[in-house]
Amino acid sequence: AIGELALEATVNAEIDTRVRQEALEYWYAATLVPELNSTIEALLPRVVGGLLSCMVFSDDEVAKVDERDAQGLTDHDAKKLLADDDGDEKSDDDRTIRRAAAGVLDQLAEGFGSHVLTGSLPHIQDALSRPQNGASYNWRETEAAVLALGAMTTGAASELVPFCSQVVEKISGFAADASQPVLLRAISVWTLQRILVDVAVQDNAIEGVISASVAAILACMTQSESVHLTFAATTAMTTIIETSAGSETP
């Protein structure tokens, strides 16, 4: 019964944001209680679908990034400007429903890897396969699907290996395509970085995956006028380089 209530509070956009955040915290806590595993597993298909709906950008979030980009500010710059004198941030950016939902999906993937991936794939494949000139296409839903993939790379790394090449081909296409919205390109860069660091290292046949990912990220670093995208790509490349320095994968 508690799980059903938490699920309703998670997905109902009419509920107060603070209540929804508390509901999302429930899933975090529940994964740490072995006695609740069977309850969570029974609800997983609905929970995963609900989390994906929570990850879709709101109008306010899109407008905020557009405004920062117009001012030439990265997220880091904006947070510094919003900080109090003692360094405490007044921004709620790190506590949005979107980010909390992605964190819960990451946590669920850690504990229920294959089950979470199975529940997620139909939603993700649907969002990624829609024709971009079709009436059903919504770049924000596509962006949320790419975010979901990135959120699962740590917990469901081994389960993602069979899909790695196919996923990278699709997402690197988003990242390198200058006609795509900046936010879709930026999350694609982040997910490519996560795939290279968490998933690709588990597969020996990954040269194509690495080259496609790196080429797309470099394109975002050098061929974009968006500060937001350039910063995201530079951060991703730095993470890849730092990680590969301690890895046997070339």
mmCIF file with all atom_site columns, C-alpha atoms in Angstrom, residues 52 120-132 136-138 141-142 145 170 174:
data_model
loop_
_atom_site.group_PDB
_atom_site.id
_atom_site.type_symbol
_atom_site.label_atom_id
_atom_site.label_alt_id
_atom_site.label_comp_id
_atom_site.label_asym_id
_atom_site.label_entity_id
_atom_site.label_seq_id
_atom_site.pdbx_PDB_ins_code
_atom_site.Cartn_x
_atom_site.Cartn_y
_atom_site.Cartn_z
_atom_site.occupancy
_atom_site.B_iso_or_equiv
_atom_site.pdbx_formal_charge
_atom_site.auth_seq_id
_atom_site.auth_comp_id
_atom_site.auth_asym_id
_atom_site.auth_atom_id
_atom_site.pdbx_PDB_model_num
ATOM 1  C CA . LEU A 1 52  ? 10.848 8.370  -17.175 1.00 0.00 ? 52  LEU A CA 1
ATOM 2  C CA . SER A 1 120 ? 12.864 0.702  -19.365 1.00 0.00 ? 120 SER A CA 1
ATOM 3  C CA . LEU A 1 121 ? 13.701 -0.527 -22.853 1.00 0.00 ? 121 LEU A CA 1
ATOM 4  C CA . PRO A 1 122 ? 10.180 -0.391 -24.365 1.00 0.00 ? 122 PRO A CA 1
ATOM 5  C CA . HIS A 1 123 ? 9.815  3.253  -23.267 1.00 0.00 ? 123 HIS A CA 1
ATOM 6  C CA . ILE A 1 124 ? 13.331 4.158  -24.395 1.00 0.00 ? 124 ILE A CA 1
ATOM 7  C CA . GLN A 1 125 ? 13.128 2.384  -27.743 1.00 0.00 ? 125 GLN A CA 1
ATOM 8  C CA . ASP A 1 126 ? 9.800  4.041  -28.466 1.00 0.00 ? 126 ASP A CA 1
ATOM 9  C CA . ALA A 1 127 ? 11.184 7.520  -27.752 1.00 0.00 ? 127 ALA A CA 1
ATOM 10 C CA . LEU A 1 128 ? 14.393 6.956  -29.738 1.00 0.00 ? 128 LEU A CA 1
ATOM 11 C CA . SER A 1 129 ? 12.715 5.407  -32.763 1.00 0.00 ? 129 SER A CA 1
ATOM 12 C CA . ARG A 1 130 ? 10.109 8.063  -33.508 1.00 0.00 ? 130 ARG A CA 1
ATOM 13 C CA . PRO A 1 131 ? 10.675 9.847  -36.855 1.00 0.00 ? 131 PRO A CA 1
ATOM 14 C CA . GLN A 1 132 ? 11.847 13.374 -36.142 1.00 0.00 ? 132 GLN A CA 1
ATOM 15 C CA . SER A 1 136 ? 4.486  11.910 -32.357 1.00 0.00 ? 136 SER A CA 1
ATOM 16 C CA . TYR A 1 137 ? 8.053  13.222 -32.081 1.00 0.00 ? 137 TYR A CA 1
ATOM 17 C CA . ASN A 1 138 ? 8.849  15.193 -28.932 1.00 0.00 ? 138 ASN A CA 1
ATOM 18 C CA . GLU A 1 141 ? 10.796 12.782 -24.404 1.00 0.00 ? 141 GLU A CA 1
ATOM 19 C CA . THR A 1 142 ? 13.738 11.669 -26.531 1.00 0.00 ? 142 THR A CA 1
ATOM 20 C CA . ALA A 1 145 ? 15.092 8.528  -22.764 1.00 0.00 ? 145 ALA A CA 1
ATOM 21 C CA . LYS A 1 170 ? 21.857 6.562  -32.216 1.00 0.00 ? 170 LYS A CA 1
ATOM 22 C CA . PHE A 1 174 ? 22.010 13.228 -31.719 1.00 0.00 ? 174 PHE A CA 1
#
